[in-house]
């Protein structure tokens, strides 16, 4: 298809219909889950129900409007948008909820209930079987990494992590640990754990950290997904005996980056072993199996990538059994860790959702907005990467946002008679 044909195809294409069809088929109970959220408001003062509040926020985010004030703008609050959201929520609206109304509700939503919606999204998508082709040895791959959300010169909500600089100044940070399910090019939030100091610490007490957040999170993942097998993937921070023992206990696979300066003895043993015997004959691949590491046997491997006379070395440890037949695939799995940075954090920070914009200084509300960004990002990826029309249009991320916003706010769409006899198709 040439550029002129793509321009013609883009004309009058309504991506809101495509997106809503995906939600109705693959996440049919999502809006009912919103309606079931605990509402602490006095019933006599309620103008908008929980579904309307949540759908308005969700669709604003999906359309690329990250700031709450944008939802109340004339650009979004059009007659067509009001009618479309009325249809989606099965209610009659004359106006959309004002941003202050959404903020007041988010201050009191139970985060545990949003975690359950996060779980619903993942479980429903996994049960659809459309990600099964991305399993390796029967396991789905999970990527773990932490990221900063904001920094301040004061301790916002009295739970920030703090850092003392060389000049004596102290900075305060909001951090979150993310677990992302990766399936092909899809990177969806499976669980989130905020890294924060929940009480005032003395000088001798340690701050919360990514490792402790991982230990809290991993128990929840095992409880929420007891029948699933996973490949736990992380950077060198995770290559520790306690975390390896957790994977061993749960019968999960793992791939962690090997940093020579952190695991010096392991790396030295590996380098000595491959001088004597490299267990693979694949060019630029090196493997040594069953190296002892604190009562565990691990496989150590590396790949030397040569591009334009520049060599980049990738080192890993794993409990996956490797040979000539699968070492290239396992290296590819290890290298997918960058996806949590690029398709995950980078997109959410700089392209569509602006997770560094707190939206609220209230701690509970701030976290609610963060979860809704995860919901919106999951749905957007289904549209952008799985929908045949969207892929054929070859729209950039901002163009998808613009099309969605135009479709929602300029056209009263027939959302009651959707065609859902379709399958999402994802590229490898």
XYZ file of C-alpha atoms in Angstrom:
428
model
C 0.000 0.000 0.000
C 1.469 3.358 -1.042
C 1.173 6.661 0.845
C -1.779 7.912 -1.210
C -3.708 4.702 -0.566
C -2.981 4.997 3.164
C -4.249 8.614 3.157
C -7.481 7.494 1.524
C -7.830 4.653 4.017
C -7.386 7.033 6.941
C -10.232 9.285 5.866
C -13.243 9.094 8.187
C -11.912 6.038 10.007
C -13.496 5.822 13.453
C -11.014 4.238 15.848
C -13.369 4.654 18.817
C -15.615 1.997 17.296
C -12.568 -0.260 16.811
C -11.397 0.360 20.381
C -14.812 -0.126 21.985
C -15.281 -3.349 20.001
C -12.000 -4.642 21.456
C -13.125 -3.797 24.998
C -16.535 -5.441 24.515
C -14.982 -8.615 23.135
C -11.819 -9.035 25.200
C -12.629 -7.160 28.436
C -16.439 -7.451 28.569
C -16.780 -6.924 32.331
C -14.376 -3.997 32.672
C -16.989 -1.264 33.036
C -19.040 -3.382 35.435
C -15.889 -3.654 37.542
C -15.800 0.144 37.655
C -19.407 0.256 38.777
C -18.639 -2.203 41.595
C -15.911 0.000 43.117
C -16.730 1.030 46.665
C -18.391 4.457 46.656
C -18.086 6.307 49.976
C -20.005 9.380 48.804
C -23.307 10.290 50.400
C -25.950 8.929 48.044
C -28.014 12.118 48.052
C -25.090 14.114 46.617
C -24.190 11.770 43.764
C -24.649 13.098 40.226
C -22.326 10.691 38.393
C -22.049 7.008 39.232
C -18.694 5.237 39.568
C -18.847 3.820 36.049
C -19.272 7.271 34.504
C -16.456 8.728 36.612
C -14.062 5.934 35.669
C -15.013 5.667 31.995
C -14.570 9.420 31.535
C -11.093 9.283 33.050
C -10.148 6.132 31.133
C -11.256 7.421 27.728
C -9.552 10.740 28.323
C -6.299 8.897 28.915
C -6.837 6.599 25.942
C -7.258 9.683 23.756
C -3.980 11.119 25.046
C -5.425 13.666 27.491
C -3.282 13.083 30.551
C -4.200 16.158 32.568
C -7.518 16.160 34.406
C -8.155 19.745 33.359
C -8.152 18.614 29.699
C -11.152 16.385 30.404
C -13.147 19.453 31.432
C -12.003 21.462 28.412
C -14.265 22.388 25.498
C -12.110 20.133 23.294
C -13.270 17.026 25.170
C -16.595 18.064 26.668
C -18.516 18.176 23.369
C -22.077 17.075 22.614
C -20.778 14.103 20.650
C -18.453 13.012 23.458
C -21.239 13.326 26.037
C -23.509 11.207 23.849
C -20.842 8.568 23.216
C -19.928 8.231 26.893
C -23.641 8.123 27.747
C -23.976 5.133 25.417
C -20.886 3.423 26.817
C -22.093 3.905 30.401
C -25.719 3.123 29.560
C -26.894 6.321 31.193
C -28.202 9.730 30.128
C -25.707 12.547 30.602
C -26.099 16.246 29.936
C -22.511 17.021 30.933
C -19.369 15.023 31.677
C -18.086 14.940 35.256
C -15.888 17.900 36.091
C -12.258 17.212 36.941
C -12.793 18.120 40.608
C -15.537 15.488 40.836
C -13.183 12.823 39.466
C -10.486 13.965 41.869
C -12.807 13.749 44.885
C -13.794 10.196 43.948
C -10.214 9.074 43.337
C -9.184 10.262 46.792
C -11.339 7.489 48.284
C -11.162 4.578 45.839
C -9.673 1.487 47.452
C -6.367 0.676 45.777
C -6.919 -3.021 46.461
C -9.988 -2.874 44.215
C -7.977 -1.282 41.409
C -5.390 -4.043 41.807
C -8.244 -6.503 41.285
C -9.151 -4.742 38.033
C -5.499 -4.957 36.990
C -5.682 -8.691 37.705
C -8.960 -8.992 35.783
C -7.405 -7.415 32.676
C -4.413 -9.771 32.713
C -6.348 -12.941 33.511
C -9.004 -12.232 30.904
C -6.402 -11.627 28.207
C -4.446 -14.741 29.168
C -7.609 -16.866 29.105
C -8.314 -15.667 25.563
C -5.242 -17.730 24.530
C -4.095 -15.029 22.098
C -0.753 -14.700 23.904
C -0.083 -18.434 24.136
C 2.205 -18.458 21.099
C 4.662 -16.293 23.041
C 5.195 -18.837 25.817
C 8.635 -20.356 26.248
C 8.665 -23.861 27.753
C 5.063 -23.268 28.826
C 5.893 -20.020 30.655
C 4.950 -16.386 30.131
C 7.741 -13.856 30.541
C 7.523 -11.182 33.249
C 9.796 -8.127 33.287
C 10.621 -6.353 36.554
C 12.036 -2.886 36.995
C 11.548 0.220 39.104
C 11.154 3.777 37.890
C 10.937 7.238 39.379
C 7.667 9.115 39.033
C 8.595 12.504 40.472
C 11.100 14.291 42.666
C 10.592 17.095 45.181
C 12.452 19.276 47.627
C 9.978 18.253 50.343
C 8.568 14.955 51.591
C 5.229 14.732 49.765
C 2.710 12.690 51.800
C 5.522 11.846 54.254
C 6.321 8.620 52.385
C 8.903 9.584 49.737
C 12.267 7.961 49.378
C 14.984 10.445 50.206
C 18.491 10.961 48.881
C 21.208 13.081 50.409
C 23.496 14.750 47.882
C 27.166 15.613 48.233
C 26.329 19.260 48.850
C 24.162 18.259 51.819
C 20.836 18.907 50.114
C 18.095 16.279 50.390
C 15.762 15.302 47.540
C 12.560 13.284 47.870
C 11.342 10.800 45.268
C 8.242 8.848 44.288
C 9.131 5.388 42.983
C 7.182 2.387 41.737
C 8.176 -1.191 40.893
C 6.476 -2.561 37.807
C 5.934 -6.136 36.700
C 5.106 -6.218 32.998
C 3.808 -9.178 31.056
C 5.615 -9.263 27.706
C 4.034 -11.069 24.762
C 5.660 -10.268 21.452
C 5.579 -6.463 21.256
C 2.886 -6.179 23.931
C 4.070 -4.963 27.361
C 1.186 -4.814 29.866
C 1.280 -4.068 33.586
C 0.614 -7.245 35.555
C 1.309 -5.751 39.001
C 2.508 -2.501 40.547
C 4.119 -1.885 43.933
C 4.930 1.575 45.206
C 8.347 1.900 46.824
C 7.902 4.226 49.765
C 8.728 4.823 53.402
C 5.476 4.314 55.267
C 6.833 5.676 58.525
C 9.416 8.178 59.656
C 12.824 6.526 59.689
C 15.737 7.054 62.019
C 19.263 7.291 60.639
C 19.862 3.598 61.414
C 16.727 2.329 59.684
C 16.856 1.385 56.004
C 14.555 2.876 53.405
C 12.177 0.839 51.336
C 13.832 -0.445 48.171
C 13.185 -2.264 44.921
C 14.254 -5.618 46.356
C 11.799 -5.401 49.270
C 9.049 -4.227 46.917
C 9.775 -7.240 44.692
C 9.406 -9.623 47.657
C 6.021 -8.090 48.526
C 4.896 -8.173 44.918
C 6.032 -11.694 44.078
C 3.928 -13.226 46.862
C 0.881 -11.453 45.459
C 1.666 -12.633 41.921
C 1.938 -16.239 43.091
C -1.377 -15.886 44.937
C -3.144 -14.211 41.999
C -1.772 -16.539 39.310
C -1.200 -19.880 41.081
C -1.557 -22.053 37.979
C 0.685 -20.039 35.670
C 4.369 -20.603 35.012
C 6.562 -17.543 34.541
C 10.039 -16.526 33.423
C 11.183 -13.834 35.859
C 13.433 -11.330 34.088
C 15.355 -8.466 35.651
C 18.643 -6.610 35.748
C 21.666 -7.459 37.903
C 19.884 -6.268 41.043
C 17.789 -9.452 40.954
C 20.712 -11.853 40.616
C 20.749 -12.665 44.332
C 20.353 -15.854 46.325
C 17.047 -14.832 48.029
C 15.370 -14.039 44.703
C 16.759 -17.163 43.019
C 15.401 -19.192 45.942
C 11.967 -17.607 45.486
C 11.949 -18.675 41.817
C 13.072 -22.143 42.876
C 10.314 -22.370 45.483
C 7.629 -21.399 42.967
C 9.083 -23.604 40.186
C 9.552 -20.562 37.951
C 12.292 -19.900 35.441
C 14.518 -16.828 35.631
C 16.912 -14.798 33.485
C 18.920 -12.087 35.237
C 21.662 -9.833 33.954
C 25.120 -10.754 35.180
C 27.209 -7.784 36.227
C 30.861 -8.849 36.597
C 31.487 -6.353 39.393
C 28.526 -7.664 41.453
C 29.069 -11.413 40.997
C 32.804 -11.404 40.462
C 33.412 -15.036 41.466
C 30.624 -16.316 39.222
C 31.888 -14.318 36.274
C 35.496 -15.425 36.822
C 34.435 -19.075 37.021
C 32.411 -18.658 33.842
C 35.289 -17.075 31.919
C 37.687 -19.798 33.047
C 35.212 -22.534 32.091
C 34.577 -21.300 28.568
C 38.315 -21.080 27.907
C 38.440 -24.820 28.506
C 35.053 -25.748 27.073
C 32.367 -23.619 25.502
C 29.159 -25.671 25.675
C 27.779 -24.139 22.495
C 29.315 -23.831 19.070
C 27.089 -20.945 17.998
C 29.254 -18.064 16.837
C 29.580 -15.278 19.433
C 27.622 -17.283 22.049
C 29.222 -18.710 25.203
C 27.722 -21.105 27.752
C 28.774 -22.816 30.958
C 26.192 -24.899 32.836
C 25.768 -25.903 36.465
C 27.975 -23.332 38.144
C 27.446 -23.444 41.895
C 26.105 -20.278 43.462
C 25.216 -20.455 47.169
C 23.754 -23.982 47.015
C 22.109 -23.378 43.651
C 23.266 -24.550 40.246
C 22.958 -21.850 37.610
C 23.706 -21.585 33.928
C 25.840 -18.652 32.824
C 25.948 -17.425 29.251
C 26.875 -14.412 27.191
C 26.461 -13.070 23.710
C 28.896 -10.778 21.898
C 26.973 -8.557 19.522
C 29.190 -7.078 16.799
C 27.878 -4.094 14.874
C 30.078 -1.858 12.730
C 33.237 -3.097 14.469
C 31.707 -2.302 17.880
C 31.206 -5.196 20.291
C 28.527 -5.170 22.999
C 28.584 -7.984 25.551
C 25.382 -9.313 27.124
C 25.818 -11.556 30.187
C 23.119 -13.528 31.986
C 22.465 -16.178 34.599
C 19.485 -18.519 34.362
C 18.017 -21.824 35.480
C 16.876 -22.607 31.929
C 18.635 -25.607 30.428
C 20.436 -24.455 27.318
C 22.128 -25.940 24.290
C 22.734 -25.083 20.643
C 19.031 -25.374 19.854
C 17.723 -22.759 22.270
C 20.559 -20.478 23.410
C 19.742 -17.833 20.782
C 16.118 -17.753 21.933
C 17.086 -17.491 25.603
C 19.415 -14.578 24.818
C 16.530 -12.886 22.999
C 14.375 -13.368 26.109
C 17.086 -11.853 28.267
C 17.424 -8.868 25.968
C 13.675 -8.206 26.141
C 14.286 -6.559 29.507
C 14.773 -3.295 27.619
C 11.112 -3.461 26.592
C 10.018 -2.406 30.077
C 12.093 0.747 29.559
C 11.085 1.488 25.959
C 7.532 0.201 25.401
C 6.799 0.508 29.127
C 8.270 3.457 30.992
C 9.373 5.589 28.023
C 5.959 5.478 26.356
C 4.193 6.203 29.625
C 6.539 9.073 30.480
C 7.183 10.792 27.171
C 4.767 9.678 24.462
C 1.197 9.194 25.634
C 0.455 9.112 29.352
C 2.913 11.335 31.255
C 3.140 9.241 34.456
C 5.535 11.831 35.894
C 2.598 14.259 36.087
C 1.098 13.380 39.479
C -2.412 14.737 38.729
C -2.941 15.056 42.482
C -0.975 15.690 45.655
C -3.300 13.366 47.533
C -1.477 10.050 47.895
C -4.458 7.788 47.175
C -5.647 9.836 44.212
C -2.134 9.951 42.723
C -1.933 6.159 42.817
C -5.419 5.787 41.334
C -4.408 7.881 38.335
C -1.310 5.706 37.956
C -3.444 2.536 37.816
C -5.792 4.074 35.258
C -2.782 4.859 33.083
C -1.882 1.163 33.218
C -5.433 0.223 32.177
C -5.400 2.748 29.322
C -1.960 1.641 28.114
C -3.059 -2.003 27.983
C -6.128 -1.157 25.900
C -4.183 1.148 23.589
C -1.682 -1.623 22.856
C -4.471 -4.023 21.912
C -5.728 -1.402 19.463
C -2.349 -0.320 18.080
C -0.638 -3.703 17.847
C -3.499 -6.169 17.355
C -6.213 -4.399 15.362
C -5.877 -4.965 11.608
C -7.333 -1.579 10.637
C -5.047 0.370 12.965
C -1.996 -1.529 11.756
C -2.940 -1.016 8.107
C -3.258 2.743 8.685
C 0.331 2.816 9.991
C -0.426 5.650 12.360
C 2.129 7.000 14.782
C 1.269 7.025 18.490
C 0.226 10.698 18.494
C -1.811 10.154 15.331
C -3.705 7.341 17.047
C -4.447 9.696 19.955
C -5.636 12.416 17.591
C -7.875 10.001 15.662
C -9.389 8.593 18.851
C -10.034 12.061 20.247
C -11.619 13.257 17.011
C -13.776 10.130 16.742
C -14.976 10.422 20.339
C -15.632 14.171 20.356
C -16.788 14.908 16.801
C -18.926 11.912 15.787
C -21.887 10.322 17.547
C -20.965 6.694 16.956
C -23.250 3.687 16.823
C -21.783 1.846 19.796
C -24.753 -0.419 20.424
C -24.400 -2.503 17.262
C -20.783 -3.564 17.211
C -19.205 -6.276 15.116
C -17.159 -8.449 17.470
C -16.589 -11.411 15.163
C -12.889 -10.671 14.776
C -9.529 -11.697 16.181
C -6.647 -9.480 17.215
C -3.453 -10.389 15.353
C -0.094 -9.599 16.887
C 3.241 -9.640 15.096
C 6.145 -11.648 16.536
